PDB file of C-alpha atoms in Angstrom:
ATOM      1  CA  UNK A 105      -5.243 -12.498  22.562  1.00 48.00           C
ATOM      2  CA  UNK A 106      -6.956 -15.540  24.155  1.00 54.00           C
ATOM      3  CA  UNK A 107     -10.682 -15.736  23.514  1.00 63.00           C
ATOM      4  CA  UNK A 108     -11.750 -15.359  27.151  1.00 73.00           C
ATOM      5  CA  UNK A 109     -15.445 -14.844  27.846  1.00 82.00           C
ATOM      6  CA  UNK A 110     -16.676 -12.065  30.211  1.00 90.00           C
ATOM      7  CA  UNK A 111     -16.793 -14.394  33.229  1.00 86.00           C
ATOM      8  CA  UNK A 112     -13.195 -15.470  32.602  1.00 82.00           C
ATOM      9  CA  UNK A 113     -12.077 -11.843  32.237  1.00 89.00           C
ATOM     10  CA  UNK A 114     -13.696 -10.846  35.527  1.00 93.00           C
ATOM     11  CA  UNK A 115     -11.912 -13.665  37.328  1.00 89.00           C
ATOM     12  CA  UNK A 116      -8.590 -12.781  35.677  1.00 86.00           C
ATOM     13  CA  UNK A 117      -9.061  -9.147  36.714  1.00 92.00           C
ATOM     14  CA  UNK A 118      -9.911 -10.118  40.286  1.00 93.00           C
ATOM     15  CA  UNK A 119      -6.783 -12.279  40.426  1.00 88.00           C
ATOM     16  CA  UNK A 120      -4.666  -9.443  39.048  1.00 89.00           C
ATOM     17  CA  UNK A 121      -5.954  -7.035  41.709  1.00 94.00           C
ATOM     18  CA  UNK A 122      -5.311  -9.660  44.389  1.00 91.00           C
ATOM     19  CA  UNK A 123      -1.712 -10.024  43.163  1.00 87.00           C
ATOM     20  CA  UNK A 124      -1.244  -6.255  43.474  1.00 89.00           C
ATOM     21  CA  UNK A 125      -2.572  -6.323  47.042  1.00 92.00           C
ATOM     22  CA  UNK A 126       0.131  -6.441  49.707  1.00 92.00           C
ATOM     23  CA  UNK A 127      -2.409  -7.799  52.196  1.00 93.00           C
ATOM     24  CA  UNK A 128      -6.221  -8.238  52.478  1.00 93.00           C
ATOM     25  CA  UNK A 129      -7.785  -4.777  52.743  1.00 92.00           C
ATOM     26  CA  UNK A 130      -4.977  -3.075  50.830  1.00 93.00           C
ATOM     27  CA  UNK A 131      -6.248  -0.176  48.695  1.00 92.00           C
ATOM     28  CA  UNK A 132      -5.345  -0.573  45.029  1.00 93.00           C
ATOM     29  CA  UNK A 133      -5.349   2.456  42.724  1.00 91.00           C
ATOM     30  CA  UNK A 134      -6.121   1.727  39.090  1.00 92.00           C
ATOM     31  CA  UNK A 135      -6.019   3.918  36.000  1.00 91.00           C
ATOM     32  CA  UNK A 136      -8.649   2.467  33.650  1.00 91.00           C
ATOM     33  CA  UNK A 137      -7.028   3.960  30.555  1.00 89.00           C
ATOM     34  CA  UNK A 138      -3.732   2.287  31.438  1.00 90.00           C
ATOM     35  CA  UNK A 139      -4.680  -0.823  33.426  1.00 91.00           C
ATOM     36  CA  UNK A 140      -7.388  -2.285  31.186  1.00 91.00           C
ATOM     37  CA  UNK A 141      -5.044  -5.094  29.959  1.00 88.00           C
ATOM     38  CA  UNK A 142      -5.297  -6.583  33.474  1.00 89.00           C
ATOM     39  CA  UNK A 143      -8.747  -7.829  32.444  1.00 90.00           C
ATOM     40  CA  UNK A 144      -7.675  -8.755  28.904  1.00 86.00           C
ATOM     41  CA  UNK A 145     -10.148  -6.046  27.913  1.00 90.00           C
ATOM     42  CA  UNK A 146     -10.061  -4.369  24.506  1.00 89.00           C
ATOM     43  CA  UNK A 147     -10.594  -0.847  25.877  1.00 91.00           C
ATOM     44  CA  UNK A 148     -11.180   1.249  28.996  1.00 92.00           C
ATOM     45  CA  UNK A 149     -14.968   0.962  28.685  1.00 93.00           C
ATOM     46  CA  UNK A 150     -14.870  -2.837  28.782  1.00 94.00           C
ATOM     47  CA  UNK A 151     -12.529  -2.706  31.775  1.00 95.00           C
ATOM     48  CA  UNK A 152     -14.911  -0.436  33.699  1.00 94.00           C
ATOM     49  CA  UNK A 153     -17.783  -2.794  32.925  1.00 95.00           C
ATOM     50  CA  UNK A 154     -15.902  -5.617  34.655  1.00 96.00           C
ATOM     51  CA  UNK A 155     -15.038  -3.398  37.633  1.00 95.00           C
ATOM     52  CA  UNK A 156     -18.726  -2.483  38.037  1.00 94.00           C
ATOM     53  CA  UNK A 157     -19.740  -6.136  37.730  1.00 96.00           C
ATOM     54  CA  UNK A 158     -17.264  -7.259  40.380  1.00 97.00           C
ATOM     55  CA  UNK A 159     -18.423  -4.502  42.737  1.00 95.00           C
ATOM     56  CA  UNK A 160     -22.088  -5.399  42.162  1.00 95.00           C
ATOM     57  CA  UNK A 161     -21.256  -9.051  42.881  1.00 95.00           C
ATOM     58  CA  UNK A 162     -19.624  -8.032  46.144  1.00 96.00           C
ATOM     59  CA  UNK A 163     -16.183  -9.312  45.113  1.00 96.00           C
ATOM     60  CA  UNK A 164     -14.625  -5.834  44.967  1.00 96.00           C
ATOM     61  CA  UNK A 165     -15.353  -2.827  47.185  1.00 94.00           C
ATOM     62  CA  UNK A 166     -14.576   0.867  47.118  1.00 90.00           C
ATOM     63  CA  UNK A 167     -11.900   1.870  49.602  1.00 87.00           C
ATOM     64  CA  UNK A 168     -11.976   4.935  51.833  1.00 67.00           C
ATOM     65  CA  UNK A 169      -8.844   6.229  50.156  1.00 57.00           C
ATOM     66  CA  UNK A 170      -9.035   7.966  46.824  1.00 53.00           C
ATOM     67  CA  UNK A 171     -11.925   8.538  44.391  1.00 54.00           C
ATOM     68  CA  UNK A 172     -14.948   6.272  44.483  1.00 54.00           C
ATOM     69  CA  UNK A 173     -16.561   7.132  41.184  1.00 53.00           C
ATOM     70  CA  UNK A 174     -15.859   6.212  37.594  1.00 56.00           C
ATOM     71  CA  UNK A 175     -15.798   9.834  36.537  1.00 51.00           C
ATOM     72  CA  UNK A 176     -12.396  10.371  38.170  1.00 52.00           C
ATOM     73  CA  UNK A 177      -9.135   9.546  36.474  1.00 76.00           C
ATOM     74  CA  UNK A 178      -8.149   6.909  39.057  1.00 86.00           C
ATOM     75  CA  UNK A 179     -10.277   4.466  41.037  1.00 90.00           C
ATOM     76  CA  UNK A 180      -9.424   3.031  44.459  1.00 91.00           C
ATOM     77  CA  UNK A 181     -10.705  -0.454  45.225  1.00 94.00           C
ATOM     78  CA  UNK A 182      -9.938  -3.494  47.342  1.00 95.00           C
ATOM     79  CA  UNK A 183     -10.740  -7.175  47.178  1.00 96.00           C
ATOM     80  CA  UNK A 184     -13.620  -7.806  49.579  1.00 96.00           C
ATOM     81  CA  UNK A 185     -13.807 -10.681  52.056  1.00 95.00           C
ATOM     82  CA  UNK A 186     -16.204 -12.439  49.680  1.00 95.00           C
ATOM     83  CA  UNK A 187     -13.712 -11.761  46.892  1.00 95.00           C
ATOM     84  CA  UNK A 188     -10.899 -13.548  48.736  1.00 94.00           C
ATOM     85  CA  UNK A 189     -13.232 -16.483  49.420  1.00 92.00           C
ATOM     86  CA  UNK A 190     -14.208 -16.567  45.752  1.00 90.00           C
ATOM     87  CA  UNK A 191     -10.538 -16.633  44.702  1.00 88.00           C
ATOM     88  CA  UNK A 192      -9.893 -19.573  47.014  1.00 82.00           C
ATOM     89  CA  UNK A 193     -12.838 -21.426  45.503  1.00 78.00           C
ATOM     90  CA  UNK A 194     -11.867 -20.564  41.936  1.00 72.00           C
ATOM     91  CA  UNK A 195      -8.395 -21.999  42.500  1.00 64.00           C
ATOM     92  CA  UNK A 196     -10.107 -25.346  42.908  1.00 56.00           C
ATOM     93  CA  UNK A 197     -12.029 -24.802  39.661  1.00 56.00           C
ATOM     94  CA  UNK A 198      -9.111 -23.960  37.375  1.00 53.00           C
ATOM     95  CA  UNK A 199     -10.481 -26.487  34.899  1.00 49.00           C
ATOM     96  CA  UNK A 200     -12.793 -23.715  33.695  1.00 54.00           C
ATOM     97  CA  UNK A 201      -9.791 -22.143  31.940  1.00 65.00           C
ATOM     98  CA  UNK A 202      -8.270 -25.353  30.563  1.00 84.00           C
ATOM     99  CA  UNK A 203      -4.931 -23.611  30.556  1.00 90.00           C
ATOM    100  CA  UNK A 204      -1.727 -25.586  30.099  1.00 94.00           C
ATOM    101  CA  UNK A 205       1.516 -23.893  31.121  1.00 95.00           C
ATOM    102  CA  UNK A 206       4.380 -24.667  28.735  1.00 97.00           C
ATOM    103  CA  UNK A 207       7.915 -24.506  30.131  1.00 96.00           C
ATOM    104  CA  UNK A 208      10.595 -24.723  27.443  1.00 96.00           C
ATOM    105  CA  UNK A 209      13.603 -22.994  25.946  1.00 95.00           C
ATOM    106  CA  UNK A 210      12.747 -19.754  24.129  1.00 93.00           C
ATOM    107  CA  UNK A 211      15.698 -20.097  21.735  1.00 94.00           C
ATOM    108  CA  UNK A 212      15.204 -19.600  18.015  1.00 94.00           C
ATOM    109  CA  UNK A 213      16.065 -23.255  17.390  1.00 92.00           C
ATOM    110  CA  UNK A 214      13.079 -24.332  19.529  1.00 95.00           C
ATOM    111  CA  UNK A 215      10.582 -21.967  17.914  1.00 94.00           C
ATOM    112  CA  UNK A 216       9.494 -24.595  15.381  1.00 96.00           C
ATOM    113  CA  UNK A 217       8.919 -27.105  18.192  1.00 97.00           C
ATOM    114  CA  UNK A 218       6.494 -24.678  19.871  1.00 96.00           C
ATOM    115  CA  UNK A 219       4.643 -23.742  16.686  1.00 96.00           C
ATOM    116  CA  UNK A 220       4.470 -27.134  14.964  1.00 97.00           C
ATOM    117  CA  UNK A 221       4.435 -29.589  17.869  1.00 97.00           C
ATOM    118  CA  UNK A 222       3.676 -28.485  21.416  1.00 97.00           C
ATOM    119  CA  UNK A 223       1.049 -25.801  20.764  1.00 97.00           C
ATOM    120  CA  UNK A 224      -1.042 -27.763  18.199  1.00 97.00           C
ATOM    121  CA  UNK A 225      -0.887 -30.961  20.275  1.00 97.00           C
ATOM    122  CA  UNK A 226      -2.330 -29.156  23.301  1.00 96.00           C
ATOM    123  CA  UNK A 227      -5.003 -27.391  21.237  1.00 95.00           C
ATOM    124  CA  UNK A 228      -6.088 -30.601  19.484  1.00 96.00           C
ATOM    125  CA  UNK A 229      -6.466 -32.245  22.890  1.00 94.00           C
ATOM    126  CA  UNK A 230      -8.916 -29.469  23.836  1.00 92.00           C
ATOM    127  CA  UNK A 231      -6.773 -27.242  26.067  1.00 92.00           C
ATOM    128  CA  UNK A 232      -5.293 -23.738  25.942  1.00 91.00           C
ATOM    129  CA  UNK A 233      -1.495 -23.604  25.718  1.00 94.00           C
ATOM    130  CA  UNK A 234       0.202 -20.745  27.564  1.00 92.00           C
ATOM    131  CA  UNK A 235       3.846 -19.716  27.172  1.00 92.00           C
ATOM    132  CA  UNK A 236       5.021 -16.769  29.246  1.00 88.00           C
ATOM    133  CA  UNK A 237       6.872 -14.994  26.411  1.00 82.00           C
ATOM    134  CA  UNK A 238       4.107 -15.259  23.794  1.00 70.00           C
ATOM    135  CA  UNK A 239       1.190 -13.358  25.332  1.00 65.00           C
ATOM    136  CA  UNK A 240       1.350  -9.706  26.465  1.00 61.00           C
ATOM    137  CA  UNK A 241       1.300  -8.787  30.153  1.00 60.00           C
ATOM    138  CA  UNK A 242       2.375  -5.931  32.424  1.00 59.00           C
ATOM    139  CA  UNK A 243       3.192  -7.912  35.568  1.00 62.00           C
ATOM    140  CA  UNK A 244       6.583  -8.773  37.027  1.00 72.00           C
ATOM    141  CA  UNK A 245       7.814 -11.804  35.098  1.00 75.00           C
ATOM    142  CA  UNK A 246       8.452 -13.979  38.161  1.00 80.00           C
ATOM    143  CA  UNK A 247       5.064 -13.209  39.701  1.00 81.00           C
ATOM    144  CA  UNK A 248       3.370 -13.800  36.348  1.00 83.00           C
ATOM    145  CA  UNK A 249       4.999 -17.228  35.970  1.00 89.00           C
ATOM    146  CA  UNK A 250       3.853 -18.304  39.428  1.00 88.00           C
ATOM    147  CA  UNK A 251       0.329 -16.972  38.855  1.00 84.00           C
ATOM    148  CA  UNK A 252      -0.085 -18.665  35.485  1.00 88.00           C
ATOM    149  CA  UNK A 253       1.149 -22.023  36.786  1.00 90.00           C
ATOM    150  CA  UNK A 254      -1.454 -21.696  39.552  1.00 85.00           C
ATOM    151  CA  UNK A 255      -4.063 -21.017  36.863  1.00 83.00           C
ATOM    152  CA  UNK A 256      -3.135 -24.113  34.866  1.00 89.00           C
ATOM    153  CA  UNK A 257      -4.438 -27.666  34.869  1.00 87.00           C
ATOM    154  CA  UNK A 258      -1.078 -29.205  34.072  1.00 93.00           C
ATOM    155  CA  UNK A 259       2.366 -28.325  32.756  1.00 96.00           C
ATOM    156  CA  UNK A 260       4.270 -29.442  29.677  1.00 97.00           C
ATOM    157  CA  UNK A 261       8.009 -29.161  30.390  1.00 97.00           C
ATOM    158  CA  UNK A 262      10.438 -29.672  27.527  1.00 97.00           C
ATOM    159  CA  UNK A 263      13.936 -29.734  29.027  1.00 96.00           C
ATOM    160  CA  UNK A 264      15.753 -29.678  25.686  1.00 97.00           C
ATOM    161  CA  UNK A 265      18.732 -27.284  25.988  1.00 95.00           C
ATOM    162  CA  UNK A 266      18.625 -27.715  29.779  1.00 94.00           C
ATOM    163  CA  UNK A 267      17.305 -24.286  30.784  1.00 94.00           C
ATOM    164  CA  UNK A 268      17.225 -23.738  34.555  1.00 93.00           C
ATOM    165  CA  UNK A 269      13.918 -21.870  34.333  1.00 93.00           C
ATOM    166  CA  UNK A 270      12.191 -24.912  32.855  1.00 95.00           C
ATOM    167  CA  UNK A 271      13.261 -27.056  35.807  1.00 95.00           C
ATOM    168  CA  UNK A 272      12.141 -24.355  38.257  1.00 94.00           C
ATOM    169  CA  UNK A 273       8.696 -24.037  36.662  1.00 95.00           C
ATOM    170  CA  UNK A 274       8.204 -27.807  36.497  1.00 94.00           C
ATOM    171  CA  UNK A 275       9.335 -28.155  40.109  1.00 93.00           C
ATOM    172  CA  UNK A 276       6.916 -25.475  41.271  1.00 92.00           C
ATOM    173  CA  UNK A 277       4.085 -27.265  39.451  1.00 91.00           C
ATOM    174  CA  UNK A 278       5.009 -30.563  41.118  1.00 91.00           C
ATOM    175  CA  UNK A 279       4.989 -28.779  44.472  1.00 88.00           C
ATOM    176  CA  UNK A 280       1.401 -27.757  43.774  1.00 84.00           C
ATOM    177  CA  UNK A 281       0.478 -31.339  42.816  1.00 80.00           C
ATOM    178  CA  UNK A 282      -0.041 -30.425  39.167  1.00 87.00           C
ATOM    179  CA  UNK A 283       0.691 -33.112  36.563  1.00 91.00           C
ATOM    180  CA  UNK A 284       3.888 -32.451  34.582  1.00 95.00           C
ATOM    181  CA  UNK A 285       4.465 -33.990  31.155  1.00 97.00           C
ATOM    182  CA  UNK A 286       8.222 -34.111  30.514  1.00 96.00           C
ATOM    183  CA  UNK A 287       9.701 -33.934  27.003  1.00 97.00           C
ATOM    184  CA  UNK A 288      13.245 -33.894  25.618  1.00 96.00           C
ATOM    185  CA  UNK A 289      14.962 -34.166  22.247  1.00 96.00           C
ATOM    186  CA  UNK A 290      16.686 -37.518  21.788  1.00 95.00           C
ATOM    187  CA  UNK A 291      20.188 -36.098  21.404  1.00 94.00           C
ATOM    188  CA  UNK A 292      19.793 -34.205  24.710  1.00 93.00           C
ATOM    189  CA  UNK A 293      18.444 -37.162  26.686  1.00 91.00           C
ATOM    190  CA  UNK A 294      21.776 -37.888  28.369  1.00 91.00           C
ATOM    191  CA  UNK A 295      21.917 -34.316  29.723  1.00 91.00           C
ATOM    192  CA  UNK A 296      18.701 -34.520  31.782  1.00 93.00           C
ATOM    193  CA  UNK A 297      19.280 -33.407  35.364  1.00 91.00           C
ATOM    194  CA  UNK A 298      19.880 -36.192  37.867  1.00 87.00           C
ATOM    195  CA  UNK A 299      16.931 -35.116  40.067  1.00 86.00           C
ATOM    196  CA  UNK A 300      14.355 -35.456  37.274  1.00 89.00           C
ATOM    197  CA  UNK A 301      15.650 -38.224  35.009  1.00 85.00           C
ATOM    198  CA  UNK A 302      13.566 -40.815  36.904  1.00 88.00           C
ATOM    199  CA  UNK A 303      10.407 -39.264  35.401  1.00 90.00           C
ATOM    200  CA  UNK A 304       9.108 -40.722  32.168  1.00 91.00           C
ATOM    201  CA  UNK A 305       9.981 -38.384  29.266  1.00 96.00           C
ATOM    202  CA  UNK A 306       8.556 -38.060  25.784  1.00 96.00           C
ATOM    203  CA  UNK A 307      11.701 -38.509  23.698  1.00 96.00           C
ATOM    204  CA  UNK A 308      11.435 -36.987  20.232  1.00 97.00           C
ATOM    205  CA  UNK A 309      13.459 -36.525  17.042  1.00 96.00           C
ATOM    206  CA  UNK A 310      11.172 -34.243  15.032  1.00 97.00           C
ATOM    207  CA  UNK A 311       8.266 -31.821  15.529  1.00 96.00           C
ATOM    208  CA  UNK A 312       5.888 -34.314  13.931  1.00 97.00           C
ATOM    209  CA  UNK A 313       6.930 -37.042  16.319  1.00 97.00           C
ATOM    210  CA  UNK A 314       6.644 -34.798  19.376  1.00 97.00           C
ATOM    211  CA  UNK A 315       3.212 -33.550  18.334  1.00 97.00           C
ATOM    212  CA  UNK A 316       1.877 -37.095  17.979  1.00 97.00           C
ATOM    213  CA  UNK A 317       3.424 -38.375  21.203  1.00 97.00           C
ATOM    214  CA  UNK A 318       2.411 -35.331  23.248  1.00 97.00           C
ATOM    215  CA  UNK A 319      -1.179 -35.466  21.972  1.00 97.00           C
ATOM    216  CA  UNK A 320      -1.431 -39.171  22.802  1.00 96.00           C
ATOM    217  CA  UNK A 321       0.049 -38.619  26.270  1.00 95.00           C
ATOM    218  CA  UNK A 322      -2.317 -35.757  27.115  1.00 94.00           C
ATOM    219  CA  UNK A 323      -5.337 -37.792  26.010  1.00 92.00           C
ATOM    220  CA  UNK A 324      -4.171 -40.855  27.952  1.00 90.00           C
ATOM    221  CA  UNK A 325      -3.003 -39.179  31.169  1.00 88.00           C
ATOM    222  CA  UNK A 326      -5.140 -36.029  31.428  1.00 86.00           C
ATOM    223  CA  UNK A 327      -8.033 -36.802  29.095  1.00 86.00           C
ATOM    224  CA  UNK A 328      -9.209 -35.170  25.890  1.00 87.00           C
ATOM    225  CA  UNK A 329     -11.601 -32.206  26.265  1.00 82.00           C
ATOM    226  CA  UNK A 330     -14.060 -31.578  23.463  1.00 72.00           C
ATOM    227  CA  UNK A 331     -16.973 -29.579  24.899  1.00 60.00           C
ATOM    228  CA  UNK A 332     -15.281 -26.160  24.687  1.00 48.00           C
ATOM    229  CA  UNK A 333     -13.246 -24.385  22.052  1.00 44.00           C
ATOM    230  CA  UNK A 334      -9.537 -24.208  22.880  1.00 45.00           C
ATOM    231  CA  UNK A 335      -7.712 -20.954  22.369  1.00 42.00           C
ATOM    232  CA  UNK A 336      -5.647 -21.010  19.220  1.00 42.00           C
TER     233      UNK A 336
END
């Protein structure tokens, strides 16, 4: 599990509750014993601590529907007006997370590329790599992908094996003006989609080569971060 600090976990929880909200003012019912992973909490007690903190900060509020005390099995809350403002502001401060969304094929043949090249290159550059299939979550997969791209500083998109999802995720990131670093294995270079082949790609033959090139590109284009510990 990523080594998020309490402030990070509160923001992640607030974002999760906002995603569950159909509209501002929507009452959200939570079961602490079941929903605590929304805050990346280790247990129900830690989850309730973050709920109390967000309420005390005025970012969450009790709703008129349902129980309004921690002693009940379920709690009913909503994101407050200040909470929605805070989420808008935090979207502009995503650098606090240093997250990098990785879009790539999940095939067994690409597993080594993730473990030995892409993940360590991002970590050594001072960022936190995120791949949607690696870390546990309980959200809808499509909503989770969109949310995590929004939470990221940039995207690494390896189009080897030409998966449609990789192109979709990279395209969404470009639509949000996020930098996208494109990668592809040399023997698949000729298969790159017509709409994206004009972008500069890191062309690689081996995990070692990709790791070195990706690290150098991140440091040159994005900048190396050294003042915080990246999640490993």
